XYZ file of C-alpha atoms in Angstrom:
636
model
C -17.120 33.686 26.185
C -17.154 32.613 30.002
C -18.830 32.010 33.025
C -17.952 34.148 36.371
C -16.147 31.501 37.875
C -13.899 30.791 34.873
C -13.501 34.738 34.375
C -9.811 34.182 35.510
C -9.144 31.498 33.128
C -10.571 33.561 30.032
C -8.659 36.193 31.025
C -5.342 34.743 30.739
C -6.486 33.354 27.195
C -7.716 37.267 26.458
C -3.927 38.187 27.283
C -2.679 35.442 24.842
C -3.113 38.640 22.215
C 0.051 41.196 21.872
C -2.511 43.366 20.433
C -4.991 43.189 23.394
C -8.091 42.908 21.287
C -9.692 40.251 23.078
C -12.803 41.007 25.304
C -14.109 38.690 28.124
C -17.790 38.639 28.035
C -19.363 36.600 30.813
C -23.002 34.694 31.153
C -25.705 37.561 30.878
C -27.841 34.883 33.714
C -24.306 32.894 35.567
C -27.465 31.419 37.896
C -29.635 30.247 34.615
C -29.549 26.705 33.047
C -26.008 25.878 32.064
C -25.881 26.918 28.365
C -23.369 28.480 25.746
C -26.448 29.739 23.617
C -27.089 32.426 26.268
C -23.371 33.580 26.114
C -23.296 33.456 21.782
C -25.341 36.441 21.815
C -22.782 38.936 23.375
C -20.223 36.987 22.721
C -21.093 37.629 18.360
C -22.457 40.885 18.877
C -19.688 42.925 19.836
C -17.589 42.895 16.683
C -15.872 46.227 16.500
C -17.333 48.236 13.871
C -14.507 48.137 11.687
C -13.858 44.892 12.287
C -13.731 42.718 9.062
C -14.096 39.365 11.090
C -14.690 38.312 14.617
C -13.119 35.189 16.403
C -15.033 33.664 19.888
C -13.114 31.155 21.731
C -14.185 29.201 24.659
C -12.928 29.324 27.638
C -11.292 26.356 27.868
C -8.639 26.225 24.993
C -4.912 26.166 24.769
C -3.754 28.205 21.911
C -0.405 27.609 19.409
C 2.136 29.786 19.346
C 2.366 32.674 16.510
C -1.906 31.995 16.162
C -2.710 35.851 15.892
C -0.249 36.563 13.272
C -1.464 33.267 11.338
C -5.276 34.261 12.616
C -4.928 37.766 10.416
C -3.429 36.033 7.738
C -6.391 33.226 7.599
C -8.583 36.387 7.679
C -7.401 38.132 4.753
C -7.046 34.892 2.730
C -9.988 33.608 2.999
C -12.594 37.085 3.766
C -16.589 35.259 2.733
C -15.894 31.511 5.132
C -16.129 30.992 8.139
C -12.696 29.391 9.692
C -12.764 26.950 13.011
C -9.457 26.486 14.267
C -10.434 23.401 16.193
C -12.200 19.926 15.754
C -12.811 17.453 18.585
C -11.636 13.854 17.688
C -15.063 12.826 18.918
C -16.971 14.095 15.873
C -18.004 13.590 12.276
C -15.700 16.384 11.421
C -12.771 14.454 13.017
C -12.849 12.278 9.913
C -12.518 15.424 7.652
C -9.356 16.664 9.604
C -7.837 12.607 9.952
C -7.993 12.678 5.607
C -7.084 16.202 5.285
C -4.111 15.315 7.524
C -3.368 12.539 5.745
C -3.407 13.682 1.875
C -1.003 16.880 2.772
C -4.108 19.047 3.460
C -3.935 22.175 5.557
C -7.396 22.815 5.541
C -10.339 20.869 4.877
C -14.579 21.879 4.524
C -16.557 20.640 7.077
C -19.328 18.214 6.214
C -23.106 18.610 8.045
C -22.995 18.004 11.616
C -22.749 21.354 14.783
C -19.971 23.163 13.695
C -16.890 23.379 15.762
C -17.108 26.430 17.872
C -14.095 26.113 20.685
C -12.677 28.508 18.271
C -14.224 29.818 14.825
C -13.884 32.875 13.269
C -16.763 34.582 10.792
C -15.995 37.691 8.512
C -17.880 41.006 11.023
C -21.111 41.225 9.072
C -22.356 37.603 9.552
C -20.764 38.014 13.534
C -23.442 40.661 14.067
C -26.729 39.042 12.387
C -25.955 35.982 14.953
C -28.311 37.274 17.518
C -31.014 38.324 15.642
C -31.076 34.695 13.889
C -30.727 32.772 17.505
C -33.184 34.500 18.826
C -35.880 34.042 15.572
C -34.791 30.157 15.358
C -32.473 29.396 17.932
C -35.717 28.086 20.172
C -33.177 26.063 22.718
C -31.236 24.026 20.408
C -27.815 23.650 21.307
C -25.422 26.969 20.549
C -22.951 24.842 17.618
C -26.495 23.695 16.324
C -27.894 27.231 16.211
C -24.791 28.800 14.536
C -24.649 25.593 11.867
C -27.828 26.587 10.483
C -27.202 30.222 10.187
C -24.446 29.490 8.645
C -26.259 27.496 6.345
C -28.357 30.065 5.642
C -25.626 32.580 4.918
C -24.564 30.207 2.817
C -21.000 30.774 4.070
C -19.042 27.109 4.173
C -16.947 26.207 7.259
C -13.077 26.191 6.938
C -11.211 23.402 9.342
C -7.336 23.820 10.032
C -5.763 20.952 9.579
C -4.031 20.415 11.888
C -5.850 22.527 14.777
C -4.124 25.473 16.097
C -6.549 25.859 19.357
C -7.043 22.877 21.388
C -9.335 21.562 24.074
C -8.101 21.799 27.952
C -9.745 19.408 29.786
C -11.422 20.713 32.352
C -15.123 20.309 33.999
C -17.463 21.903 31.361
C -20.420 24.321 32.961
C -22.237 23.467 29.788
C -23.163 20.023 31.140
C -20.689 18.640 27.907
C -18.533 16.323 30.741
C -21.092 13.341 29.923
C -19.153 13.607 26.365
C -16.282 12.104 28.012
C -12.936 13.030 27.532
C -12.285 15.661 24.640
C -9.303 16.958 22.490
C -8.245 17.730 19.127
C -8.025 15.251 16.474
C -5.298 16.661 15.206
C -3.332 19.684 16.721
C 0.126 21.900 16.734
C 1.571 23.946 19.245
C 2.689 26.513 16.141
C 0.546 27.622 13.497
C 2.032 28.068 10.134
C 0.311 30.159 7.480
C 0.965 28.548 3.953
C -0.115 31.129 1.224
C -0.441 28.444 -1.499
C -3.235 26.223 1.107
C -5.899 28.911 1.033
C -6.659 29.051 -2.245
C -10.387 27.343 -2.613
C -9.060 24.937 -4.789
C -6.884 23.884 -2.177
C -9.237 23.703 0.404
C -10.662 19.588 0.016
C -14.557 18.976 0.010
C -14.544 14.940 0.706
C -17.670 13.049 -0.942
C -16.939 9.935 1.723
C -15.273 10.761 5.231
C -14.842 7.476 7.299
C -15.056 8.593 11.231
C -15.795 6.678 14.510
C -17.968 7.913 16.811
C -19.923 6.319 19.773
C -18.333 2.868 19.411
C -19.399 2.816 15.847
C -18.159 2.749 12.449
C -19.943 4.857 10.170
C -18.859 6.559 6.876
C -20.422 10.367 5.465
C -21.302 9.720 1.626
C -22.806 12.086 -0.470
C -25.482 11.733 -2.429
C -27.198 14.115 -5.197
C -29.812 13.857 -2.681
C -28.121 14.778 0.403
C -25.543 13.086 3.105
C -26.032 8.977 4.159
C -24.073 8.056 7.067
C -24.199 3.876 6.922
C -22.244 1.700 9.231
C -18.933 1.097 7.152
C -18.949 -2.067 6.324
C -22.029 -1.411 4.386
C -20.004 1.074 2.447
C -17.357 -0.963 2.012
C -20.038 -3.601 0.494
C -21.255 -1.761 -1.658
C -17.790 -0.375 -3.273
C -17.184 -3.829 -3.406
C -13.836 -4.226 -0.818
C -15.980 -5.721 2.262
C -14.314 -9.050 1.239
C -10.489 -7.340 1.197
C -11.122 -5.884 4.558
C -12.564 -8.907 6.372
C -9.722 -11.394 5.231
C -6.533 -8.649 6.147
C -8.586 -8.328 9.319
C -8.420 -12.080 9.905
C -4.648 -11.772 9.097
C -3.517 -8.995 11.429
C -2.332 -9.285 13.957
C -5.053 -7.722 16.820
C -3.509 -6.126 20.119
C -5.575 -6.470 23.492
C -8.470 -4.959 22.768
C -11.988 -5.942 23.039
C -13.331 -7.562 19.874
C -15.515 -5.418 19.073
C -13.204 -2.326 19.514
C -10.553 -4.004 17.268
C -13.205 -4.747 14.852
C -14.691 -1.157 14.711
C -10.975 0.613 14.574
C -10.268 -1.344 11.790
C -13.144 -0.778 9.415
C -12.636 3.152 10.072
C -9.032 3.106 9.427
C -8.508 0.308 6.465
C -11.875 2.280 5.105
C -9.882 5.972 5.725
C -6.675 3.743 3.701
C -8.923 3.135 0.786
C -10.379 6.986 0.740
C -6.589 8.248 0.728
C -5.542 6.335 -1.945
C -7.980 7.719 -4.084
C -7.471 11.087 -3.682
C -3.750 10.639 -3.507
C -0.840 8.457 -4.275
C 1.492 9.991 -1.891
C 2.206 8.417 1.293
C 1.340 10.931 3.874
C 4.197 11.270 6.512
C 4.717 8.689 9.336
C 4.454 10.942 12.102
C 1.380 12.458 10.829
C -0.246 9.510 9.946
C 0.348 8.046 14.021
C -0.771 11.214 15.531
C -4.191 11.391 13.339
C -4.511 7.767 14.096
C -3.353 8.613 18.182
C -6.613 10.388 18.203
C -9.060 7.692 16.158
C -9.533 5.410 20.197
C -10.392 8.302 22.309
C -12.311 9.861 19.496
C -15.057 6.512 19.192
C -14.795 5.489 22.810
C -14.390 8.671 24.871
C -17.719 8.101 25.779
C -17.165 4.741 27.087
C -14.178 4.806 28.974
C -12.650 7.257 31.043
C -9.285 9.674 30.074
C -7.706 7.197 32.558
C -9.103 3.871 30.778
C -8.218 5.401 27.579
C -4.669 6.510 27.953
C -3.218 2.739 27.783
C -5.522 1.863 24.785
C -4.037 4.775 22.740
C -1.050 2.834 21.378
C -2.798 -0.169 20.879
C -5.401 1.427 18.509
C -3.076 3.380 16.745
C -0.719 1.026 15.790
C -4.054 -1.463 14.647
C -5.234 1.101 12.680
C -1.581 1.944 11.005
C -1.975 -1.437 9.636
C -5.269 -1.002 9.087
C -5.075 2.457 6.930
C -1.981 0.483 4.967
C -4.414 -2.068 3.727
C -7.098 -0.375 2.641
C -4.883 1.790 0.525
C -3.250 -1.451 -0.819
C -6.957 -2.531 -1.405
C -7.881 0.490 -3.526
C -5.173 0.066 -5.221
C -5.514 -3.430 -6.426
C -9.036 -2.947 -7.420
C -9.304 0.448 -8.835
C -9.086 -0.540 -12.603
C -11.744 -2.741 -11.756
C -15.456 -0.921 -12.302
C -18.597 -2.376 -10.441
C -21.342 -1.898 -12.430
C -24.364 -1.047 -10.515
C -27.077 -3.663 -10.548
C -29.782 -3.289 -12.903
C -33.246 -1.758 -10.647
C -36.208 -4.386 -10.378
C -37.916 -2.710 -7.271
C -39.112 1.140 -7.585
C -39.893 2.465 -3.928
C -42.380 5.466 -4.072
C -44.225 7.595 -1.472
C -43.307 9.065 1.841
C -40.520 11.390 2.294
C -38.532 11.352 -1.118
C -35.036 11.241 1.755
C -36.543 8.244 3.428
C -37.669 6.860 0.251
C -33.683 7.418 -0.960
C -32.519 5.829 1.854
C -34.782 2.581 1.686
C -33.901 1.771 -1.873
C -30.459 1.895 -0.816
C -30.962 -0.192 2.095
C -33.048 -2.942 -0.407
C -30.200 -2.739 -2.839
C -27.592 -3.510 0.272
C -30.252 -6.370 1.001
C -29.818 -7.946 -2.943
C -32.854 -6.343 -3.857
C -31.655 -4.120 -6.538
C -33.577 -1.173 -6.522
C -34.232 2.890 -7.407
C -36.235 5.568 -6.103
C -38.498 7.403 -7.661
C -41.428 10.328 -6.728
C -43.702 9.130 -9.201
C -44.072 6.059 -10.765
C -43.358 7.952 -14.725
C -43.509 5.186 -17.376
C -41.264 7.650 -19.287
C -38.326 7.836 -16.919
C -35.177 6.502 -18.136
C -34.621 5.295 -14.476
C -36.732 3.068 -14.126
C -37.312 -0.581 -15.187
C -39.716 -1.223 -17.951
C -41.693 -3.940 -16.012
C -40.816 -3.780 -12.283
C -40.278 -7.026 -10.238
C -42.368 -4.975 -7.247
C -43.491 -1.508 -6.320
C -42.708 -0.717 -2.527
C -44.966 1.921 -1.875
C -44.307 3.752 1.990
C -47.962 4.412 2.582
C -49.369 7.911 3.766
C -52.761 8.657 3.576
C -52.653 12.319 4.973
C -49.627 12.912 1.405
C -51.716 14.483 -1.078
C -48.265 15.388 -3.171
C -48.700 11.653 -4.687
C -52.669 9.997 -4.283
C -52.230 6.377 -3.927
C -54.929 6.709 -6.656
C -52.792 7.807 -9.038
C -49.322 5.669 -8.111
C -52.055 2.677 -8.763
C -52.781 3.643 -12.197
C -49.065 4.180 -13.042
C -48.371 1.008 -11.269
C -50.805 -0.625 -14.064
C -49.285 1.235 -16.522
C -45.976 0.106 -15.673
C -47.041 -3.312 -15.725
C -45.641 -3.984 -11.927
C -45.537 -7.483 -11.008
C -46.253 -6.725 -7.575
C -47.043 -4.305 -5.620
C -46.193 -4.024 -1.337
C -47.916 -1.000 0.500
C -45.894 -0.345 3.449
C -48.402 0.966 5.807
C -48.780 1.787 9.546
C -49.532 -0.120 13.015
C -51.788 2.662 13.332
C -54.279 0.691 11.941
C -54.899 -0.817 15.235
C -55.802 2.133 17.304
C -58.261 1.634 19.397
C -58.507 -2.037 20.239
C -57.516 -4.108 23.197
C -54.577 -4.265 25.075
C -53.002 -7.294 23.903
C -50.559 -7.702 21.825
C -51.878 -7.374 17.783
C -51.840 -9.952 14.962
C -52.434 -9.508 11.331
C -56.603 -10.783 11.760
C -57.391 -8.409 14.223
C -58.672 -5.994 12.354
C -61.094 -7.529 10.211
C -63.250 -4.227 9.082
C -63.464 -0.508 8.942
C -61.543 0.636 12.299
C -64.005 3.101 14.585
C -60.924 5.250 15.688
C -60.156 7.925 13.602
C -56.558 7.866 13.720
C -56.590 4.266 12.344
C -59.458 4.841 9.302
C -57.413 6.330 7.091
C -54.888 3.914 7.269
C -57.131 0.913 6.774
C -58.934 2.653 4.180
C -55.125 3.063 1.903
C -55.214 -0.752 2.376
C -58.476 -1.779 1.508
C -57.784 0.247 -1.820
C -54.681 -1.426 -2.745
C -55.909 -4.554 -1.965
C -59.326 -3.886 -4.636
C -56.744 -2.342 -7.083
C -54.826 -6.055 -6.387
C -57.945 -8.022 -7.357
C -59.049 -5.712 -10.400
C -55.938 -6.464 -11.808
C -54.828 -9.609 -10.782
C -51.836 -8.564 -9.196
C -50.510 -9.695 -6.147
C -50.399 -7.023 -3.150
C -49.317 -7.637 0.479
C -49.603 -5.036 3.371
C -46.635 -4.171 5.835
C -48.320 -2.435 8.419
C -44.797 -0.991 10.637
C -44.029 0.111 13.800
C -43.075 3.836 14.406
C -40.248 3.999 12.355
C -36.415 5.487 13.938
C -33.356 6.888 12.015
C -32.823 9.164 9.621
C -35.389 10.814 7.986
C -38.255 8.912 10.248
C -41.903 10.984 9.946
C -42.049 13.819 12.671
C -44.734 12.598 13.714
C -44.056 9.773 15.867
C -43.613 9.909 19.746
C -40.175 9.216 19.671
C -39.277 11.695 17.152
C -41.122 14.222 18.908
C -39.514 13.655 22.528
C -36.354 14.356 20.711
C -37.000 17.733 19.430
C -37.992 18.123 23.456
C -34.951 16.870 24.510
C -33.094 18.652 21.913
C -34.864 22.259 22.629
C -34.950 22.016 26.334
C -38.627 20.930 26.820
C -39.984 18.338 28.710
C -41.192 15.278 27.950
C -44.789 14.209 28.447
C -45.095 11.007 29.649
C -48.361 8.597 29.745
C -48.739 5.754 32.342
C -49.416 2.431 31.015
C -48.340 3.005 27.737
C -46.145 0.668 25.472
C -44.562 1.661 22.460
C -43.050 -0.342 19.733
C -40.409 0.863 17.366
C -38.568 -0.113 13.926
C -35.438 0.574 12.620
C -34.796 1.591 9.265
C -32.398 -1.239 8.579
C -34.927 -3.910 10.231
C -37.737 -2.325 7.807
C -36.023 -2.717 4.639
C -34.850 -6.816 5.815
C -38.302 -7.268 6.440
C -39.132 -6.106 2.721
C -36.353 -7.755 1.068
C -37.204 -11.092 3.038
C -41.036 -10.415 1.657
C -39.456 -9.276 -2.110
C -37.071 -13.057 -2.256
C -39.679 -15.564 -1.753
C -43.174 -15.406 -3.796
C -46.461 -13.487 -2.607
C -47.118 -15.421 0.650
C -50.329 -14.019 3.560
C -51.367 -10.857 2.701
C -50.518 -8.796 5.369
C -47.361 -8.776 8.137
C -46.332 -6.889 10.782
C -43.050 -5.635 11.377
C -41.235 -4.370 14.030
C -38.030 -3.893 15.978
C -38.724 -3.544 19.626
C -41.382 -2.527 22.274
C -40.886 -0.565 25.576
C -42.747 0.620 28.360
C -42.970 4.358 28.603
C -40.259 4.929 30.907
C -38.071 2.920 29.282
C -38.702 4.950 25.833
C -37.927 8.185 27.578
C -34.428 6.254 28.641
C -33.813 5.520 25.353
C -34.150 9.415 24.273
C -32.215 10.334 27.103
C -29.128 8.218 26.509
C -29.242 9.020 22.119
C -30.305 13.017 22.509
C -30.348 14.718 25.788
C -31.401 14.816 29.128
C -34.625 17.103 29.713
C -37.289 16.816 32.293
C -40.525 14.532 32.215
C -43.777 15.542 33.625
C -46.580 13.106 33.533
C -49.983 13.763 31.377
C -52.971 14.814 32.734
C -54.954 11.906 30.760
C -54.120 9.077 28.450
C -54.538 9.705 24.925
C -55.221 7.379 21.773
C -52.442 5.092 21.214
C -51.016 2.630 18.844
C -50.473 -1.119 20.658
C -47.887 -3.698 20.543
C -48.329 -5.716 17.408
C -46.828 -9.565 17.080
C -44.215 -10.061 14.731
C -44.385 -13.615 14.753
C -45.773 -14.188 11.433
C -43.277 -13.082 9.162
C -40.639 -14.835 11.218
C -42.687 -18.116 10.843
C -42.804 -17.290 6.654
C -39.836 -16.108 5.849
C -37.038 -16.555 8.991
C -36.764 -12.757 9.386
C -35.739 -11.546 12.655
C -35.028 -7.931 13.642
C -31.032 -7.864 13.826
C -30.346 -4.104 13.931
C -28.797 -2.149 16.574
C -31.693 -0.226 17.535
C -30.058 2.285 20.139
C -27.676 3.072 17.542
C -30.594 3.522 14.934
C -32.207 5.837 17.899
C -29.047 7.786 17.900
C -28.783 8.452 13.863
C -32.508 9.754 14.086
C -31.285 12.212 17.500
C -28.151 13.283 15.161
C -30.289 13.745 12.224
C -32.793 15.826 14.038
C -30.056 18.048 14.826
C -27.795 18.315 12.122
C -29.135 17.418 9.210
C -32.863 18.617 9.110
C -32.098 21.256 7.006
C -30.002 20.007 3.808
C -31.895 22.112 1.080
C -29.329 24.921 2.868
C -26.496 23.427 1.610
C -23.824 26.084 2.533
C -20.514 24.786 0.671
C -22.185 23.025 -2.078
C -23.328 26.317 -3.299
C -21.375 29.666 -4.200
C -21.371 31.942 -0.976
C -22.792 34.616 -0.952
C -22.393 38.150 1.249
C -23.383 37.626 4.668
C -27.437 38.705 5.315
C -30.529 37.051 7.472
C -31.905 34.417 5.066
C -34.770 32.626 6.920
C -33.862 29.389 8.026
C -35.187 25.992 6.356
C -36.004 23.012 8.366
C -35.999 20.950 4.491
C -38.018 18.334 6.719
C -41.442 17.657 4.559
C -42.614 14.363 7.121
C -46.036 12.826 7.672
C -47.428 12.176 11.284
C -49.018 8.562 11.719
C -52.011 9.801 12.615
């Protein structure tokens, strides 16, 4: 697939095949928006029609010697997956290839993010239902995002070589994909080798936990029974229990020139990668595969950052800081892994909500040392769940009718909880003054009717409180942002815009105030240590003015046009946070851009996880209807 004025440049790759099966097909609109979804269509619809499978590369890859004899081989080996032949070192995925690489892998399963399309191959039949899917749910998402969900719901898992036998060339991408910085294989080989015995499925890894570093951050992919968590690692590592180990050989080593905060972050991927390794193998992996996975890790995080220029001096700094890194986290695992942490006993039971955000918060509580479980209903006869809770967290929704607060109340009583914190919504405000709000400014029924129902939840938890004598405070929270964050707020919603090509509508005068999931469960874990204090609190992470909030969607999703609104419409204000800082010394501490980014990355890659492709046995290639698997609640 190419544009006119690369046609030269695909056409050289096209001659790359002794066989000459390798058609150029060029952008249907060359003068449209710059897009690879327009170019998928043809590109996937001209398998051959005795074609078992059908490969589209980019036109912008350098390709390993002997790759079509090892592409037919790949092909017959494995006929039901789909097979990409390259991963950026800028992605989730780059994580997947770095431990594949490292544990004697050749291949590895991709976990949920856009799959890797510089060069994939799917067997013929699923090639030539791509168009018909794009254009019934491809609505201007990004082309590796469109053909991630179909393959989802195929149900056909994605196959990564490790290493790569295509690789990126760097040159100026018409897609508008330059702002990604500079971009090349994590992992790659100028000759591709076909090794029977490495196709089997069984050889073929599916990693639970993938360390990776992306955007400056550290983050780690865990799987859950629930679905994919992607905390900052040195929450992971807390809660495996090596935090400790990693901070004090990270005072120890030796750190090269290197910002502190770039040293700090290569080293928590890396000694977190070590500890991974080690427990899937006790082999060493090979020196010169282990420095030119780990060559890879600095441009990967910070190609967005720095410039190919900038970057090319830092490469030998940050792999030989993460060599020593990797080294002792598998020296960590293996001093500790006779040791079993028991899992604190639960004696907070979140409820309500999204059951994913719901997840997600107990975990976040439990990270806070508020030990605590999810659970959809509040079932006195679920072994789960503690006998006589310490506290019920409930996330508030008055428009959910799948659990009535009536009914968590009476199983709340039942269960004999101690105490019971509705997390509700700043929405309650709607429709007053300007100013800033504090927890007495609503002091009756609201008159707006985005804000009654909200105040109405309250008022019945708080007569539930005094019926039976137990104590009940109110978190009324700003629009919440990361993963699994309602769908109905405004920043949620600009996303999917940005996302889908759509502008953005824009109000003057408006200010909008935000709070990240991390800040949200703090706040409830600073509430949950001390006794019942005031009744109600509000709690948030941030406020900006309405261009400033489009910024922020900008920078963490994509660019897209804003037009301005023709009239304002009902909005939530600013609320003042300054009571629960007074109470209990919280303070929001979380990176909220980076919280902003997780929801943007969530929106796209993992809003559909009840399609879980590889987790499930694939099945022959047809047009099963996409599943967004995103039940969320608007705030009204």
């Amino acid at each position: 697939m190419t544009h006119p004025r690369r046609r030269a440049a695909a056409e050289a790759i096209a001659a790359k095949d002794p066989r000459g099966r390798i058609r150029v097909v060029a952008d249907p609109d060359p003068s449209g928006p710059p897009t690879a979804l327009r170019t998928a269509d043809p590109s996937w619809s001209c398998a051959g029609a005795d074609a078992t499978h059908h490969v589209v590369f980019q036109d912008d890859v350098l390709i390993a010697e002997n790759f079509f004899p090892y592409l037919e081989k790949v092909a017959a080996a494995v006929p039901g997956e789909a097979v990409a032949f390259y991963e950026g070192w800028e992605g989730r995925n780059s994580g997947v290839v770095r431990l594949g690489a490292l544990t004697g892998a050749h291949w590895a399963y991709a976990i949920d993010e856009h799959v890797p399309s510089l060069a994939l191959m799917l067997p013929a039949e699923a090639a030539r239902g791509y168009q018909r899917f794009a254009a019934e749910h491809g609505n201007g998402w990004p082309y590796d995002v469109v053909i991630q969900r179909y393959l989802k719901a195929l149900g056909i898992p994605v196959r990564i070589a490790v290493p790569s036998t295509v690789d990126h060339d760097d040159v100026p991408s018409i897609a508008g994909n330059s702002t990604h910085g500079w971009r090349r294989a994590t992992f790659f080989t100028d000759r591709a080798e076909f090794f029977p015995e490495q196709t089997d499925n069984g050889a073929c890894p599916q990693f639970s936990v993938v360390p990776f570093y992306q955007y400056g951050e550290s983050k780690c992919a865990v799987r859950h029974p629930d679905g994919w968590e992607y905390p900052d690692t040195d929450r992971h590592l807390r809660r495996v229990g090596l935090l400790d180990r990693c901070d004090a050989a990270f005072a120890a080593a030796d750190l090269p020139g290197l910002p502190e905060a770039v040293c700090r972050q290569v080293w928590l991927t890396a000694f977190a990668t070590g500890v991974v390794a080690a427990g899937l193998t006790e082999r060493d992996p090979e020196p010169a595969v282990a420095a030119a996975v780990m060559d890879s890790l600095g441009p990967g995080g910070l190609c967005e950052e720095y410039t190919g220029a900038e970057l090319v001096p830092m490469i030998p700094l940050v792999r030989d800081l993460a060599l020593t890194a990797f080294a002792a986290g598998r020296a960590a695992h293996r001093a500790t892994a006779a040791t079993p942490r028991p899992a604190p006993a639960p004696g907070v039971v979140v409820t309500g909500g999204d059951p994913a955000f719901g997840a997600q918060l107990a975990r976040l509580l439990t990270d806070a040392g508020c030990a605590a479980v999810h659970a959809e209903r509040l079932d006195p006869a679920a072994p789960h769940l503690p006998r006589t809770p310490d506290a019920v967290v409930h996330a508030g929704d008055p428009h959910d009718t799948g659990y009535p607060l009536a009914d968590l109340l009476a199983d709340a009583e039942k269960l004999g909880a101690r105490r019971l914190i509705h997390v509700g919504s700043a929405a309650v405000y709607r429709g007053g003054g300007a100013e800033d709000r504090t927890e007495d400014s609503v002091r009756e029924r609201p008159e707006d009717a985005g804000a009654r129902p909200w105040w109405d939840a309250e008022e019945q938890c708080r007569s539930w409180g005094r019926q039976t004598r137990t104590p009940v405070q109110i978190v009324r929270r700003a629009e919440p942002v990361g993963p699994h964050a309602p769908l109905g707020g405004v920043l949620a919603d600009w996303m999917l815009r940005a996302w889908t090509r759509r502008p953005m509508t824009l109000t003057e005068g408006r200010r909008h105030q935000i709070v990240d999931h991390r800040d949200l469960a703090g706040a409830l874990a600073a509430l949950l240590a001390r006794p019942a204090g005031a009744e109600i609190y509000n709690v948030a992470s941030a406020a900006y003015d309405e261009t400033a909030f489009a910024e922020l969607v900008a920078e963490t999703a994509r660019r897209t046009p804003w037009e301005q609104a023709a009239a304002p419409a009902p909005h939530t204000p600013v609320m003042s946070t300054a009571l629960i800082t007074a109470e209990t010394g919280w303070e929001p501490s979380a990176a909220v851009r980076d919280g902003a980014r997780a929801q943007a990355q969530w929106l796209a890659c993992d809003t559909h996880d009840d399609l879980t492709g590889l987790w499930r046995t694939p099945g022959a290639a047809g047009s099963a209807p996409e599943s967004t698997g995103a039940r969320q609640a608007a705030d009204g």
